[in-house]
Short mmCIF file of C-alpha atoms in Angstrom, two decimals:
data_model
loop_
_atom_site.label_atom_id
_atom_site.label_comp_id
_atom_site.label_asym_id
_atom_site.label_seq_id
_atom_site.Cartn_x
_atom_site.Cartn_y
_atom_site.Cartn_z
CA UNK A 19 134.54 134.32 60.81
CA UNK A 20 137.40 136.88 60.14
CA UNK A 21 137.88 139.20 63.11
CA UNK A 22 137.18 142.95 63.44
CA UNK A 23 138.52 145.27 65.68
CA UNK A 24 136.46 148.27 67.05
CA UNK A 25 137.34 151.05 70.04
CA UNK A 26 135.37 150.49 72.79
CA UNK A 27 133.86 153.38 73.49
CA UNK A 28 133.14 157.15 71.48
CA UNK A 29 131.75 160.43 72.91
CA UNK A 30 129.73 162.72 70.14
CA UNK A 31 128.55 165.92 70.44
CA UNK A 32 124.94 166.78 69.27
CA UNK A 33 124.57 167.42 65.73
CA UNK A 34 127.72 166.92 64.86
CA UNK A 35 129.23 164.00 62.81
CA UNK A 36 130.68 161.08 63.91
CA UNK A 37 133.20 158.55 62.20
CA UNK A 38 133.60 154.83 63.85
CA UNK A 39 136.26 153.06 63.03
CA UNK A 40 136.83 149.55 62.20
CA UNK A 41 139.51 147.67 61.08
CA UNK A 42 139.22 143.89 59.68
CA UNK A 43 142.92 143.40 58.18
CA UNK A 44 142.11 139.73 58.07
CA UNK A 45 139.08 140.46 55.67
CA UNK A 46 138.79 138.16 52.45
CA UNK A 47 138.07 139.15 48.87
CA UNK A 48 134.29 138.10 49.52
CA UNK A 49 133.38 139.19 53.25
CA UNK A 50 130.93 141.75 53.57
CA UNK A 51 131.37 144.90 55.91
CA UNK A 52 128.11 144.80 57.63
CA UNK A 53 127.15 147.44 60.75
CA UNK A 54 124.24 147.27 62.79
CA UNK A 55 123.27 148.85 66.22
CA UNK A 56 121.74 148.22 69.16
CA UNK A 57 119.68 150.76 71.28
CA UNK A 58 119.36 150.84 74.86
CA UNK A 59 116.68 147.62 75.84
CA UNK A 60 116.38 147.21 72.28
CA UNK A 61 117.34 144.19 70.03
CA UNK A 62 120.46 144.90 67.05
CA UNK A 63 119.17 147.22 63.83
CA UNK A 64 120.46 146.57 61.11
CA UNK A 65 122.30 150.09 59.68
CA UNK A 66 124.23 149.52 56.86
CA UNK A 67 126.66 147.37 54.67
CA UNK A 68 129.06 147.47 51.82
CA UNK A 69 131.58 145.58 49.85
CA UNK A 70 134.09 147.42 48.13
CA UNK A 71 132.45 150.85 47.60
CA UNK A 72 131.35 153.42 49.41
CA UNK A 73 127.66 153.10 50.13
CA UNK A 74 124.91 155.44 51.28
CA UNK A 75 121.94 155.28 52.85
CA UNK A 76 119.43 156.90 54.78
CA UNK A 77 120.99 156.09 58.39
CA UNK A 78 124.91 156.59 57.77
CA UNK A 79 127.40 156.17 54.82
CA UNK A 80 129.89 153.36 54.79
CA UNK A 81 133.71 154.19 53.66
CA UNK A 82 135.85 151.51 52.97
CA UNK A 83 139.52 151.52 52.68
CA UNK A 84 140.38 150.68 49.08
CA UNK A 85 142.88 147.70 50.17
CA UNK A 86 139.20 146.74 52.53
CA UNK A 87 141.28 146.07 55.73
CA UNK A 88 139.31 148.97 56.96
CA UNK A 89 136.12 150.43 57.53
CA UNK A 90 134.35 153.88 59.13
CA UNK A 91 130.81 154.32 59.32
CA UNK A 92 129.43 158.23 59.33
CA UNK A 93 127.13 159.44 61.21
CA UNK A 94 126.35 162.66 59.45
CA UNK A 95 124.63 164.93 62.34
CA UNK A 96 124.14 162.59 65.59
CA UNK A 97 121.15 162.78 67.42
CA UNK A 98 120.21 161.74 70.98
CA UNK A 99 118.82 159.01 69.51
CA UNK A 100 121.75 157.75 68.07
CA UNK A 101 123.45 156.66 71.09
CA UNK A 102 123.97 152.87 71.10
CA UNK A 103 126.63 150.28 70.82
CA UNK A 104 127.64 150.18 66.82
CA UNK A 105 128.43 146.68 65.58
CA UNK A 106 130.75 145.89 62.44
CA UNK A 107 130.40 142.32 61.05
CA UNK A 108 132.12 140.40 58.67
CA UNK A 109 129.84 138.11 56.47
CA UNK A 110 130.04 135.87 53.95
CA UNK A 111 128.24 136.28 50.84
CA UNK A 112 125.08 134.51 50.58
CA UNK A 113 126.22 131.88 48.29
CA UNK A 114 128.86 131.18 50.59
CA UNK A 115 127.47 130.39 53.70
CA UNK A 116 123.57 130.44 52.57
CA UNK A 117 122.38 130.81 56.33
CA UNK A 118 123.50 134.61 56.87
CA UNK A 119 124.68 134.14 60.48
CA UNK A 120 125.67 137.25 62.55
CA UNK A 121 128.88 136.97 64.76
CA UNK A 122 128.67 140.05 67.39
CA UNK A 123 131.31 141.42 68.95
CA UNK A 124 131.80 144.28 71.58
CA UNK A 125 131.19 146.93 69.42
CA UNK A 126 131.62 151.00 69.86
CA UNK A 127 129.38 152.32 72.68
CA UNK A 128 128.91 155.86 71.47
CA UNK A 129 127.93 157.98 73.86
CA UNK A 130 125.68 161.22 72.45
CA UNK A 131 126.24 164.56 74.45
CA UNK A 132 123.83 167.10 74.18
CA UNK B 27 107.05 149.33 58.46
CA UNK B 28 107.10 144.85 59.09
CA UNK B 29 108.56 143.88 61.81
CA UNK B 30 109.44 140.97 63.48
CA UNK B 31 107.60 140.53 67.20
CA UNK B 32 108.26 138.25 69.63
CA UNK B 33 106.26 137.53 73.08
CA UNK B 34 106.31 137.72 75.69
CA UNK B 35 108.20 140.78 76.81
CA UNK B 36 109.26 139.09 79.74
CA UNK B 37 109.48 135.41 81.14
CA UNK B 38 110.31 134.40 84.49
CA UNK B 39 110.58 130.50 85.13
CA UNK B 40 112.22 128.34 87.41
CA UNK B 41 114.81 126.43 87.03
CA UNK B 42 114.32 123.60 85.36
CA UNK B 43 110.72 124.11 84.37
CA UNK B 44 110.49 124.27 80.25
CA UNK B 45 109.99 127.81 78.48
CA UNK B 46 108.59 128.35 74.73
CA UNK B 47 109.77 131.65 73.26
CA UNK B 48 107.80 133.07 70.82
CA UNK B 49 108.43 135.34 67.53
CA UNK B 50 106.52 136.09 64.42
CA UNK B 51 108.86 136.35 61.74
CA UNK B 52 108.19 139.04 58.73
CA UNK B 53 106.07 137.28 56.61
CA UNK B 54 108.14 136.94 53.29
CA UNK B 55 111.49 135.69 55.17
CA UNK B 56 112.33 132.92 54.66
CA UNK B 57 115.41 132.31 57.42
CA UNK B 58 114.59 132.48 60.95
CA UNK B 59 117.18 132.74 64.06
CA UNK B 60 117.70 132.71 67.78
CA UNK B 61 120.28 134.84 69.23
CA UNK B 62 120.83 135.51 73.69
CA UNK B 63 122.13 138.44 75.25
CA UNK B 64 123.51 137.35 78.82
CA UNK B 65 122.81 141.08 80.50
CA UNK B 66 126.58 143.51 79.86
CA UNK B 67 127.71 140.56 76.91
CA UNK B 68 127.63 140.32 73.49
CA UNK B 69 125.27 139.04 71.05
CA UNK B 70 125.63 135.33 71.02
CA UNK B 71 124.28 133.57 67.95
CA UNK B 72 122.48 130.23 68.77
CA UNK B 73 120.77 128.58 65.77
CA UNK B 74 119.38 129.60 62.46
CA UNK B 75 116.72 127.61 60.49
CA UNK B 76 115.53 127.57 57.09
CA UNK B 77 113.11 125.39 54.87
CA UNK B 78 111.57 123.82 58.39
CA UNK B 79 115.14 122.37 59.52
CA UNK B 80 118.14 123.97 61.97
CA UNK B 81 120.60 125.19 58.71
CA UNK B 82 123.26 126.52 61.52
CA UNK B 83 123.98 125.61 65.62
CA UNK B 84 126.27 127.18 68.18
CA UNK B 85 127.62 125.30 70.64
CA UNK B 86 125.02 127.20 73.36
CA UNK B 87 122.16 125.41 71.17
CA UNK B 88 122.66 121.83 72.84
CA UNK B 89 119.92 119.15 73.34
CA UNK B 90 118.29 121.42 75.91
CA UNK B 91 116.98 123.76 73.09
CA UNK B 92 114.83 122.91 70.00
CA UNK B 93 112.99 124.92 67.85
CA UNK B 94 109.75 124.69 65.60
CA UNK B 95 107.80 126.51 63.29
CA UNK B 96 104.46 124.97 64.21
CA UNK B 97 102.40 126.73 62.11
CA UNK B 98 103.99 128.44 58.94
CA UNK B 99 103.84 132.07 60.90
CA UNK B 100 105.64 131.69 64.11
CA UNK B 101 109.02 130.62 65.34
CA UNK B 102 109.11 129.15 68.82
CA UNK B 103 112.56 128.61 70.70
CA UNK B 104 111.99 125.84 73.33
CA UNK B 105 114.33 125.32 76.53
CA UNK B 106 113.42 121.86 78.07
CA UNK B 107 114.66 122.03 81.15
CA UNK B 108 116.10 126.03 82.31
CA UNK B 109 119.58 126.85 84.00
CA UNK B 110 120.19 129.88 85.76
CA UNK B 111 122.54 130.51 82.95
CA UNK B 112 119.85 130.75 81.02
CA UNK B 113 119.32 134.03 81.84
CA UNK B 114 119.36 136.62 79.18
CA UNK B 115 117.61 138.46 76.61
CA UNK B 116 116.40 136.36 73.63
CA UNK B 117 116.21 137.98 70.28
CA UNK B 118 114.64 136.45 67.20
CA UNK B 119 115.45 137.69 63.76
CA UNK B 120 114.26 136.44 59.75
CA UNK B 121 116.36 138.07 57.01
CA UNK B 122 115.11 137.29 53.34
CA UNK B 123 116.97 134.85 50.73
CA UNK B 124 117.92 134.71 47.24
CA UNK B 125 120.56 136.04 44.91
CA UNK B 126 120.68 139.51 45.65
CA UNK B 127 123.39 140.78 48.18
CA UNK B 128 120.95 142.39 50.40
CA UNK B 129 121.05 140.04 53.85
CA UNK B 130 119.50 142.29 56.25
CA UNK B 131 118.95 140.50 59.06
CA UNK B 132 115.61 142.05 61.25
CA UNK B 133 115.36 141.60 64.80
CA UNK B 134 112.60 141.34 67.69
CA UNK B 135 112.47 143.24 70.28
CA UNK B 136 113.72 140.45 72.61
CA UNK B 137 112.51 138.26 75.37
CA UNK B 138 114.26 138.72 78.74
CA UNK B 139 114.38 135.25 80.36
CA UNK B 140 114.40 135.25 84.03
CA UNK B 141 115.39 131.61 85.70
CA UNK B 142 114.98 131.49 89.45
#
């Protein structure tokens, strides 16, 4: 599995946004950029993913460099309940490895002050 | 919302007595997995399983751990014989398959393992 890179740690303020960097400059034309999260005592959560293009959701947006060898996931206003340790993933595409395996690393602990 | 839901909370064992794990996959998945969270590491993947075989094994998952679908609705993780390095949260997770891009993976809520 191709390797990402993440800082270790990121302090927030309340309500404001927050951008987590990732970068993944060993990324292959078919890896997806996947991000999940895990809360305090809680197992991961899946937030987001994307392949080439920007995505949106709900949770966060994705932005993806356009040569992909980087990634930052936006949190738009962070909450309290947003502090956890944020997870970006490299995957294959389905059809590639057909099992969907996650590969954690370290991950960003972001750190929510009120 | 479905969710996945594993039991119980909370195991404690000792070493080398055998501990099922239990989790009740979202009922339309079709892959199932095991991952451990040794307490301040990372998520270690151990073994994913699809159409009743093991489709994936780390090299954690040796011939101490099995696991089974007994039943078509749960997913048991089985630990013949415990460590102390056994020790750790265990999460269970089912993502759906198919064509479509979309390979969410849900997780449990986790069993902590306690070996004394």
């Amino acid at each position: 599995d191709a390797k990402t890179t993440q800082p270790n740690s990121m302090e927030s303020n309340e309500e404001e946004p927050v951008h987590l960097p990732c970068n993944h400059s060993t990324i292959s034309g078919t890896d997806y950029i996947h991000w999940y999260r895990q809360l305090p005592s809680q197992g991961p959560e899946y937030v987001i993913h994307g392949l080439t293009s920007n995505v949106n959701n709900r949770m966060a947006s994705l932005a993806i460099a356009e040569d992909r060898k980087s990634s930052t996931l936006i949190l738009h206003r962070a909450t309290l309940r947003d502090a956890a340790v944020y997870y970006c993933i490299l995957r294959d595409p389905p059809w590639v490895s057909g099992a969907n395996n996650l590969f954690f690393g370290t991950g960003t602990r972001l750190t929510v002050i009120p | 919302e479905p969710e996945v839901t594993q039991t119980p909370s909370h195991q404690v064992t000792q070493m080398g007595q055998e501990v099922i794990l239990r989790c009740v996959p979202i009922s339309n998945h079709l892959y199932f997995y095991w991952y451990r969270q040794i307490l301040g590491q990372k998520v270690e993947f151990l073994v994913s399983f699809y159409n009743n075989e093991i489709s994936e094994k780390s090299e954690i998952f040796d011939d101490q751990f099995s696991v089974e679908r007994p039943d078509g609705s749960n997913f048991t993780l089985k630990i013949r014989s415990t460590k102390l390095e056994d020790s750790a949260m265990y999460f269970c997770a089912s993502s759906e398959t198919g064509p479509s891009e979309s390979t969410e993976a849900f997780f449990g809520q986790g069993t902590r393992l306690t070996v004394v």
